Amino acid sequence: MELFILVIYAIPLVFIFSYSLVQLSLIINYLGKKQLSTVGGTIINYQRSAVRLSIAPPPFVTIQLPIYNELYVVERLIEAVAKFDYPKDRFEIQVLDDSTDETVEIIARKVKEIQTSGIGIQQIRREDRKGFKAGALAYGMKMCKGEFIAIFDADFVPPVDFLQQTIPHFAAPNVGVVQTRWQHLNEDYSLLTQLQAFGLDAHFTIEQGGRNAKNHFINFNGTAGIWRKSTIEDAGGWSADTLTEDLDLSYRAQMRDWKFVYLENVGCPAELPVTMSAVKSQQYRWTKGAAECVSKNISKLLKDSHLSVSTKLHGFYHLMNSAVFVAVFFLSILSLPVMLITSTSDRFDVFFRYTALFQVSWVILGGFYWISFRKTGLGFFEFVKRFVLFLLFMMGLSFHNTIAVVEGWMGRKTPFVRTPKFNVNKQSDSWRGNKYLTKNLGKSTWIELLLMLYFIIVLVIEIYLNNYGLVPFHLMLIVGYGSVLFYTFKQMKI
């Protein structure tokens, strides 16, 4: 039995270590990239200089805004895209409105106002919300006039030169998607928003940039990007059978040999969730959707004979990234029996000496986040603080996200639950009284409370046994779960 427990413990440990090695390769790719792009047959450095539209006439672009009950932010979004520095007769705006509240009337008034300025804009409504966001995008495609389709979620405020900066990169006929970097409207609102920005910035620096540098698969991030319409059609169209329709379509398109371009130098600001319930809702959708994409696409990826081994390897770990939460959760649960084994037997000393080698994963992870964070100019000590707090935060979400991943792998279907937006950009803004605020404590919250108590007991036991090897890990778990619970219960009182 002891050997069996140790083998089970080693599996997630090896997965995390191998995942960190892939992340290390992304760091190397990112730091070594030449940062070049081809536009109209000319090689340009798109990371360091602005690209301006010089195609005449400019291609026609459809801008799709999928909306569902967004009364606080929808006007801000519509106004932003209506101000695009692009010929008015060369783009249209589709407000794909599935709303069931007063958002419908707000959109109707704003659309009528924008139409008077000569911009082609429509409020498009469906009989039902079938397929959720994917269904809305597919419905709008049936009537769109654009050769290219730009998509923005309700919490984004794209800059006026967005199309000018992105459309030129479609000069190469095999480019199917241009994705831009997410920026943050309210990063400094609270510690919660700072930690979300910390994680997202690493994704939009090392992950997207590192994969794109070596032509490995990246993903359209669901918003702040543009598709070539024929790419969507060739890849089979939008599908609602996963909660991350963007990741699913991205892989189907790239396996059809369409190329994706990632523009780190072009930013698109968005609002970060400011409540724990909103963060959990977003994390659940992202992690479960990624797990669903594993079931749907990973075998096709690995069997694709025209892809290189390195692209398959990076694609495998890209699709499997949400499994890290499962690995962390099982490592934490198994830590008690493992600790008891080490305290009562000397038979497995060699095993534990070798497991110490896996601590290099922390060093790689630190480098991964430092490279993106250093661009903020906030200094190394601020990085260390945020890195530690980010790890605590992610550990506190490990159970919640593990449930989402396991449900995704098992094929258990759940509705698309959007992340509520509050139009909260600075500390003086308040989200109290927001009608989209969730105040119901889910079952997972009570399990998280039990887990925190479990790790407190484990900590007491290991101190009693004078076995201090896993004390830092258990302290991080206690603080992580405690922090998530603190934010959750604090929100319930408002």
Coordinates of C-alpha atoms in Angstrom, one line a residue:
M1 CA 0.0 0.0 0.0
E2 CA 2.8 2.4 0.8
L3 CA 4.4 1.9 -2.6
F4 CA 1.0 2.4 -4.3
I5 CA 0.5 5.7 -2.6
L6 CA 4.0 6.9 -3.5
V7 CA 3.5 5.9 -7.2
I8 CA 0.1 7.8 -7.2
Y9 CA 1.9 10.8 -5.6
A10 CA 4.6 10.7 -8.2
I11 CA 2.3 10.9 -11.2
P12 CA 1.1 14.6 -10.6
L13 CA 4.6 15.5 -9.5
V14 CA 6.1 14.3 -12.8
F15 CA 3.3 16.0 -14.8
I16 CA 4.0 19.4 -13.1
F17 CA 7.7 18.9 -13.7
S18 CA 7.3 18.1 -17.4
Y19 CA 4.8 21.0 -17.8
S20 CA 7.4 23.3 -16.3
L21 CA 10.0 22.1 -18.8
V22 CA 7.7 23.0 -21.6
Q23 CA 7.2 26.4 -20.0
L24 CA 11.0 26.8 -19.9
S25 CA 11.1 26.2 -23.7
L26 CA 8.5 28.9 -24.1
I27 CA 10.7 31.3 -22.2
I28 CA 13.6 30.4 -24.5
N29 CA 11.4 30.8 -27.6
Y30 CA 10.2 34.2 -26.4
L31 CA 13.6 35.6 -25.5
G32 CA 15.1 34.4 -28.7
K33 CA 12.4 35.4 -31.2
K34 CA 13.2 37.8 -34.0
Q35 CA 9.8 39.5 -33.6
L36 CA 9.2 39.7 -37.4
S37 CA 6.0 39.6 -39.4
T38 CA 5.2 39.7 -43.1
V39 CA 2.9 42.4 -44.4
G40 CA 2.3 42.8 -48.1
G41 CA 5.5 40.8 -48.8
T42 CA 7.6 43.1 -46.7
I43 CA 9.3 42.0 -43.5
I44 CA 8.6 44.4 -40.6
N45 CA 9.3 44.4 -36.9
Y46 CA 5.7 44.5 -35.7
Q47 CA 6.7 44.4 -32.0
R48 CA 8.6 47.7 -32.1
S49 CA 6.9 49.8 -34.7
A50 CA 3.4 50.7 -35.6
V51 CA 1.8 49.2 -38.6
R52 CA -0.6 51.4 -40.5
L53 CA -3.2 50.4 -43.0
S54 CA -2.1 51.1 -46.6
I55 CA -4.3 48.7 -48.5
A56 CA -6.6 50.4 -51.0
P57 CA -9.5 50.0 -50.8
P58 CA -9.5 48.7 -47.2
P59 CA -11.1 45.3 -46.8
F60 CA -14.7 45.2 -45.4
V61 CA -14.8 44.3 -41.7
T62 CA -17.7 43.0 -39.6
I63 CA -17.4 43.8 -35.9
Q64 CA -19.4 41.3 -33.7
L65 CA -20.3 42.2 -30.1
P66 CA -21.9 39.2 -28.4
I67 CA -24.0 40.6 -25.5
Y68 CA -26.0 39.0 -22.8
N69 CA -27.4 41.2 -20.0
E70 CA -24.6 43.8 -19.9
L71 CA -26.4 47.0 -18.9
Y72 CA -23.4 48.5 -17.1
V73 CA -20.8 48.2 -19.9
V74 CA -22.6 47.8 -23.2
E75 CA -22.8 51.5 -24.1
R76 CA -19.1 51.9 -23.4
L77 CA -18.2 49.1 -25.8
I78 CA -20.5 50.3 -28.6
E79 CA -19.2 53.8 -28.4
A80 CA -15.6 52.5 -28.6
V81 CA -16.0 50.5 -31.7
A82 CA -18.1 53.3 -33.4
K83 CA -15.0 55.5 -33.0
F84 CA -12.7 53.3 -35.0
D85 CA -10.3 55.1 -37.3
Y86 CA -11.5 53.2 -40.4
P87 CA -13.6 54.3 -43.4
K88 CA -17.3 54.2 -42.3
D89 CA -18.4 52.5 -45.5
R90 CA -15.9 49.7 -44.9
F91 CA -17.1 48.2 -41.6
E92 CA -20.3 47.2 -40.0
I93 CA -21.2 46.5 -36.3
Q94 CA -23.4 43.6 -35.3
V95 CA -24.6 43.8 -31.7
L96 CA -25.5 40.2 -31.1
D97 CA -28.0 40.8 -28.3
D98 CA -29.3 37.8 -26.4
S99 CA -30.2 39.9 -23.4
T100 CA -33.3 39.3 -21.3
D101 CA -33.3 42.5 -19.2
E102 CA -33.1 46.3 -19.7
T103 CA -29.9 45.9 -21.7
V104 CA -32.2 45.3 -24.7
E105 CA -33.6 48.9 -24.5
I106 CA -30.1 50.4 -23.8
I107 CA -28.7 48.8 -26.9
A108 CA -31.7 49.9 -29.0
R109 CA -31.2 53.5 -28.0
K110 CA -27.5 53.4 -28.5
V111 CA -27.7 51.7 -31.9
K112 CA -30.3 54.3 -33.1
E113 CA -27.9 57.1 -32.0
I114 CA -24.9 55.6 -33.8
Q115 CA -26.9 55.0 -37.0
T116 CA -27.4 58.8 -37.3
S117 CA -23.6 59.2 -37.7
G118 CA -23.6 57.1 -40.9
I119 CA -22.1 53.9 -39.4
G120 CA -23.7 50.6 -40.3
I121 CA -24.8 49.1 -37.0
Q122 CA -27.6 46.6 -36.2
Q123 CA -29.1 45.1 -33.0
I124 CA -29.5 41.4 -33.9
R125 CA -31.7 39.3 -31.6
R126 CA -32.5 35.6 -31.7
E127 CA -35.6 33.7 -30.7
D128 CA -33.6 31.7 -28.1
R129 CA -30.1 31.6 -26.7
K130 CA -29.2 28.3 -28.3
G131 CA -25.4 27.7 -28.3
F132 CA -24.8 30.7 -26.1
K133 CA -21.9 32.9 -27.3
A134 CA -20.9 30.4 -30.1
G135 CA -24.5 30.3 -31.3
A136 CA -24.7 34.1 -31.4
L137 CA -21.5 34.4 -33.4
A138 CA -22.6 31.7 -35.8
Y139 CA -26.0 33.4 -36.2
G140 CA -24.4 36.8 -37.0
M141 CA -22.1 35.2 -39.5
K142 CA -25.0 34.2 -41.6
M143 CA -25.8 37.8 -42.4
C144 CA -22.4 39.5 -42.1
K145 CA -20.8 41.3 -45.1
G146 CA -17.2 41.4 -43.9
E147 CA -14.3 39.4 -45.3
F148 CA -12.9 39.7 -41.8
I149 CA -14.7 39.5 -38.4
A150 CA -13.5 41.3 -35.3
I151 CA -14.9 40.1 -32.0
F152 CA -15.1 42.0 -28.7
D153 CA -16.7 40.9 -25.4
A154 CA -18.7 43.4 -23.4
D155 CA -15.9 44.2 -20.9
F156 CA -13.5 45.5 -23.6
V157 CA -12.7 49.0 -24.8
P158 CA -10.7 48.6 -28.0
P159 CA -8.5 51.6 -29.1
V160 CA -9.6 53.7 -32.1
D161 CA -6.7 52.4 -34.3
F162 CA -7.4 48.7 -33.6
L163 CA -8.3 47.8 -37.2
Q164 CA -5.5 50.0 -38.6
Q165 CA -3.0 48.0 -36.5
T166 CA -4.4 44.5 -37.1
I167 CA -5.9 44.2 -40.6
P168 CA -2.5 44.7 -42.5
H169 CA -1.3 41.4 -41.0
F170 CA -3.8 39.5 -43.1
A171 CA -1.8 40.4 -46.3
A172 CA -0.5 36.8 -46.3
P173 CA -3.4 34.7 -47.5
N174 CA -2.8 31.8 -45.1
V175 CA -3.2 34.1 -42.0
G176 CA -6.5 33.2 -40.4
V177 CA -6.4 35.0 -37.1
V178 CA -4.8 38.1 -35.6
Q179 CA -4.9 38.2 -31.8
T180 CA -3.9 41.2 -29.7
R181 CA -2.8 41.5 -26.1
W182 CA -5.3 42.1 -23.3
Q183 CA -4.6 45.2 -21.2
H184 CA -6.4 46.0 -17.9
L185 CA -8.7 49.0 -17.1
N186 CA -8.8 48.3 -13.4
E187 CA -5.6 46.4 -12.5
D188 CA -5.0 48.5 -9.4
Y189 CA -8.6 48.3 -8.1
S190 CA -7.8 45.7 -5.5
L191 CA -5.4 42.8 -4.7
L192 CA -7.8 40.5 -6.5
T193 CA -7.5 42.4 -9.8
Q194 CA -3.7 42.7 -9.4
L195 CA -3.3 39.0 -9.1
Q196 CA -5.5 38.3 -12.1
A197 CA -3.5 40.8 -14.2
F198 CA -0.3 39.1 -13.0
G199 CA -1.4 35.8 -14.4
L200 CA -2.9 37.1 -17.6
D201 CA 0.2 39.2 -18.4
A202 CA 2.3 36.1 -18.4
H203 CA 0.0 34.3 -20.7
F204 CA -0.1 37.3 -23.1
T205 CA 3.7 37.6 -23.0
I206 CA 5.5 34.2 -22.7
E207 CA 2.8 31.8 -23.7
Q208 CA 1.3 33.5 -26.7
G209 CA 4.6 35.1 -27.8
G210 CA 6.7 32.0 -27.2
R211 CA 4.4 29.6 -29.1
N212 CA 3.9 32.0 -31.9
A213 CA 7.6 32.6 -32.3
K214 CA 8.1 29.0 -33.3
N215 CA 4.8 28.6 -35.2
H216 CA 3.3 26.4 -32.6
F217 CA -0.4 26.5 -32.0
I218 CA -1.8 29.4 -30.1
N219 CA -5.4 30.3 -29.3
F220 CA -7.8 33.1 -30.2
N221 CA -8.7 34.4 -26.8
G222 CA -12.4 34.8 -27.5
T223 CA -12.1 38.6 -27.9
A224 CA -9.8 41.4 -29.0
G225 CA -8.9 39.6 -32.2
I226 CA -9.9 39.2 -35.8
W227 CA -10.8 36.2 -37.9
R228 CA -10.7 35.8 -41.6
K229 CA -14.3 34.7 -42.3
S230 CA -13.2 31.9 -44.7
T231 CA -11.0 30.5 -41.9
I232 CA -14.0 30.0 -39.7
E233 CA -16.0 28.3 -42.5
D234 CA -13.1 26.1 -43.5
A235 CA -12.5 24.9 -39.9
G236 CA -16.2 23.9 -39.5
G237 CA -17.6 27.0 -37.9
W238 CA -18.4 27.9 -34.3
S239 CA -19.4 25.0 -32.1
A240 CA -21.1 25.2 -28.7
D241 CA -20.1 21.7 -27.6
T242 CA -17.4 23.1 -25.3
L243 CA -17.4 26.1 -23.0
T244 CA -14.3 27.5 -24.7
E245 CA -15.5 27.8 -28.3
D246 CA -12.5 30.0 -29.0
L247 CA -9.9 27.4 -28.1
D248 CA -11.8 24.7 -29.9
L249 CA -12.1 26.6 -33.2
S250 CA -8.5 27.8 -32.9
Y251 CA -7.2 24.2 -32.9
R252 CA -9.5 23.1 -35.6
A253 CA -8.4 26.0 -37.8
Q254 CA -4.6 25.5 -37.2
M255 CA -4.9 21.8 -37.9
R256 CA -6.3 23.0 -41.3
D257 CA -3.0 24.8 -41.8
W258 CA -4.2 28.3 -41.1
K259 CA -1.6 30.5 -39.4
F260 CA -2.2 32.7 -36.4
V261 CA -0.5 36.0 -35.7
Y262 CA -0.1 37.3 -32.2
L263 CA 0.6 41.0 -31.7
E264 CA 2.1 41.7 -28.3
N265 CA 2.6 45.4 -29.1
V266 CA -1.2 46.0 -29.8
G267 CA -3.1 46.2 -26.6
C268 CA -6.9 46.1 -26.0
P269 CA -8.0 47.2 -22.5
A270 CA -10.6 45.3 -20.6
E271 CA -12.2 45.2 -17.2
L272 CA -11.1 42.5 -14.7
P273 CA -13.6 40.8 -12.5
V274 CA -13.7 42.5 -9.0
T275 CA -15.6 39.9 -7.0
M276 CA -14.6 36.3 -6.0
S277 CA -17.8 34.9 -7.4
A278 CA -17.1 36.5 -10.8
V279 CA -13.5 35.2 -10.8
K280 CA -14.7 31.7 -9.9
S281 CA -17.3 31.8 -12.7
Q282 CA -14.6 32.8 -15.2
Q283 CA -12.1 30.2 -13.9
Y284 CA -14.7 27.5 -14.0
R285 CA -15.6 28.2 -17.7
W286 CA -12.0 28.5 -18.8
T287 CA -10.7 25.3 -17.0
K288 CA -13.7 23.2 -17.9
G289 CA -13.8 24.4 -21.5
A290 CA -10.1 23.6 -21.9
A291 CA -10.7 20.1 -20.5
E292 CA -13.6 19.6 -23.0
C293 CA -11.2 20.6 -25.8
V294 CA -8.8 17.9 -24.6
S295 CA -11.5 15.3 -25.1
K296 CA -12.5 16.7 -28.5
N297 CA -9.2 17.7 -30.1
I298 CA -6.1 16.1 -28.4
S299 CA -6.2 12.8 -30.3
K300 CA -6.7 14.6 -33.6
L301 CA -3.7 16.7 -32.8
L302 CA -1.4 13.8 -31.8
K303 CA -2.5 11.8 -34.9
D304 CA -1.9 14.7 -37.3
S305 CA 1.0 13.4 -39.4
H306 CA 1.9 16.7 -41.0
L307 CA 2.6 18.4 -37.6
S308 CA 6.1 18.4 -36.1
V309 CA 6.8 16.6 -32.8
S310 CA 7.5 19.9 -31.1
T311 CA 4.2 21.4 -32.2
K312 CA 2.4 18.3 -31.0
L313 CA 4.2 18.4 -27.7
H314 CA 3.4 22.1 -27.1
G315 CA -0.2 21.6 -28.3
F316 CA -0.6 18.7 -25.8
Y317 CA 0.6 20.7 -22.8
H318 CA -1.4 23.8 -24.1
L319 CA -4.6 21.8 -24.1
M320 CA -3.7 20.1 -20.8
N321 CA -2.7 23.2 -18.9
S322 CA -5.9 23.1 -16.7
A323 CA -4.7 19.6 -15.5
V324 CA -2.1 21.5 -13.4
F325 CA -5.0 22.3 -10.9
V326 CA -5.8 18.6 -10.7
A327 CA -2.2 17.7 -10.1
V328 CA -1.8 20.3 -7.4
F329 CA -5.1 19.2 -5.7
F330 CA -4.1 15.5 -5.6
L331 CA -0.6 16.4 -4.4
S332 CA -2.1 18.3 -1.5
I333 CA -4.6 15.6 -0.5
L334 CA -1.9 12.9 -0.7
S335 CA 0.5 14.9 1.3
L336 CA -0.8 13.6 4.6
P337 CA -0.3 9.8 3.9
V338 CA 3.0 10.6 2.3
M339 CA 4.1 12.5 5.4
L340 CA 3.1 9.6 7.6
I341 CA 5.0 7.2 5.4
T342 CA 8.2 9.3 5.7
S343 CA 7.7 9.5 9.5
T344 CA 7.3 5.8 10.1
S345 CA 9.6 4.2 7.5
D346 CA 13.1 4.6 6.2
R347 CA 12.5 2.3 3.2
F348 CA 11.7 5.2 0.7
D349 CA 14.5 7.6 1.5
V350 CA 15.8 7.3 -2.1
F351 CA 12.4 8.2 -3.5
F352 CA 12.2 11.4 -1.5
R353 CA 15.7 12.4 -2.3
Y354 CA 14.8 12.2 -6.0
T355 CA 11.6 14.2 -5.5
A356 CA 13.7 17.1 -4.3
L357 CA 14.9 17.5 -7.9
F358 CA 11.3 18.5 -8.9
Q359 CA 11.6 21.7 -6.9
V360 CA 13.3 23.2 -9.9
S361 CA 9.7 23.6 -11.2
W362 CA 9.4 26.5 -8.8
V363 CA 12.5 28.2 -10.2
I364 CA 11.2 27.8 -13.8
L365 CA 7.8 29.1 -12.8
G366 CA 9.3 32.1 -11.1
G367 CA 11.3 33.0 -14.3
F368 CA 8.2 32.5 -16.4
Y369 CA 6.3 35.2 -14.5
W370 CA 9.3 37.5 -13.9
I371 CA 10.0 38.0 -17.6
S372 CA 6.5 39.4 -18.1
F373 CA 6.3 41.3 -14.8
R374 CA 9.7 43.1 -15.3
K375 CA 8.1 45.1 -18.1
T376 CA 5.9 46.9 -15.4
G377 CA 9.0 48.5 -13.9
L378 CA 7.8 47.8 -10.4
G379 CA 10.9 46.0 -9.3
F380 CA 12.0 42.6 -8.1
F381 CA 10.7 42.8 -4.5
E382 CA 7.2 43.7 -5.7
F383 CA 7.4 40.8 -8.1
V384 CA 8.3 38.4 -5.3
K385 CA 5.3 39.6 -3.3
R386 CA 2.9 39.2 -6.1
F387 CA 4.3 35.9 -7.2
V388 CA 3.9 34.4 -3.8
L389 CA 0.4 35.8 -3.4
F390 CA -0.5 34.6 -6.9
L391 CA 0.6 31.0 -6.0
L392 CA -1.5 31.2 -2.8
F393 CA -4.5 32.4 -4.8
M394 CA -4.2 29.6 -7.4
M395 CA -3.8 27.0 -4.7
G396 CA -6.9 28.3 -3.1
L397 CA -8.8 27.7 -6.4
S398 CA -7.3 24.3 -7.0
F399 CA -10.4 22.3 -5.7
H400 CA -12.9 24.6 -7.5
N401 CA -11.0 24.3 -10.8
T402 CA -10.3 20.5 -10.3
I403 CA -14.1 19.9 -10.3
A404 CA -14.4 21.9 -13.5
V405 CA -11.6 19.9 -15.2
V406 CA -12.9 16.5 -14.1
E407 CA -16.4 17.5 -15.3
G408 CA -14.9 18.5 -18.7
W409 CA -13.0 15.2 -19.1
M410 CA -16.1 13.2 -18.1
G411 CA -18.3 15.0 -20.6
R412 CA -20.7 16.5 -18.1
K413 CA -22.4 19.4 -19.8
T414 CA -23.3 22.6 -18.1
P415 CA -24.6 26.0 -19.4
F416 CA -22.4 28.8 -20.5
V417 CA -22.3 31.1 -17.5
R418 CA -20.9 34.5 -18.4
T419 CA -18.7 36.5 -16.1
P420 CA -20.6 39.5 -14.8
K421 CA -19.2 43.0 -15.5
F422 CA -19.6 46.0 -13.2
N423 CA -18.0 49.0 -15.0
V424 CA -15.6 49.3 -12.0
N425 CA -12.4 50.9 -13.1
K426 CA -11.0 52.8 -10.1
Q427 CA -11.2 52.4 -6.3
S428 CA -13.9 55.1 -6.0
D429 CA -16.2 53.0 -8.2
S430 CA -18.6 50.7 -6.3
W431 CA -20.1 47.4 -7.4
R432 CA -22.5 47.3 -4.4
G433 CA -26.1 46.8 -5.4
N434 CA -25.1 45.4 -8.8
K435 CA -28.0 43.3 -10.1
Y436 CA -25.6 40.7 -11.5
L437 CA -23.9 40.0 -8.2
T438 CA -24.1 36.4 -7.1
K439 CA -24.8 36.0 -3.4
N440 CA -25.4 32.3 -3.2
L441 CA -22.8 30.1 -1.5
G442 CA -22.1 27.1 -3.6
K443 CA -21.3 23.6 -2.2
S444 CA -17.7 24.1 -3.2
T445 CA -17.3 26.9 -0.7
W446 CA -18.2 24.6 2.2
I447 CA -15.8 21.9 0.8
E448 CA -13.1 24.6 0.6
L449 CA -13.7 25.4 4.3
L450 CA -13.3 21.7 5.1
L451 CA -10.1 21.5 3.1
M452 CA -8.7 24.5 5.0
L453 CA -9.5 22.7 8.3
Y454 CA -8.0 19.5 6.9
F455 CA -4.7 21.2 6.1
I456 CA -4.6 22.9 9.5
I457 CA -4.9 19.4 11.1
V458 CA -2.2 18.1 8.8
L459 CA 0.1 21.0 9.8
V460 CA -0.5 20.2 13.5
I461 CA 0.3 16.5 12.9
E462 CA 3.6 17.2 11.1
I463 CA 4.8 19.6 13.7
Y464 CA 4.0 17.0 16.4
L465 CA 6.0 14.4 14.4
N466 CA 8.8 16.9 13.9
N467 CA 8.5 16.3 10.1
Y468 CA 8.9 19.8 8.6
G469 CA 9.5 18.9 4.9
L470 CA 5.9 19.8 3.7
V471 CA 5.2 22.6 6.2
P472 CA 5.7 25.4 3.6
F473 CA 3.3 23.7 1.2
H474 CA 0.6 23.2 3.8
L475 CA 0.9 26.8 5.0
M476 CA 0.4 27.9 1.5
L477 CA -2.7 25.8 1.1
I478 CA -4.1 27.0 4.4
V479 CA -3.6 30.7 3.4
G480 CA -4.7 30.0 -0.1
Y481 CA -8.0 28.4 0.8
G482 CA -8.5 30.9 3.6
S483 CA -8.0 33.9 1.2
V484 CA -10.6 32.5 -1.2
L485 CA -13.0 32.0 1.6
F486 CA -12.4 35.4 3.0
Y487 CA -13.2 37.1 -0.3
T488 CA -16.2 34.9 -0.8
F489 CA -17.8 35.5 2.6
K490 CA -16.9 39.2 2.5
Q491 CA -18.8 39.6 -0.7
M492 CA -21.8 37.8 0.8
K493 CA -22.2 40.6 3.4
I494 CA -22.5 43.4 0.9

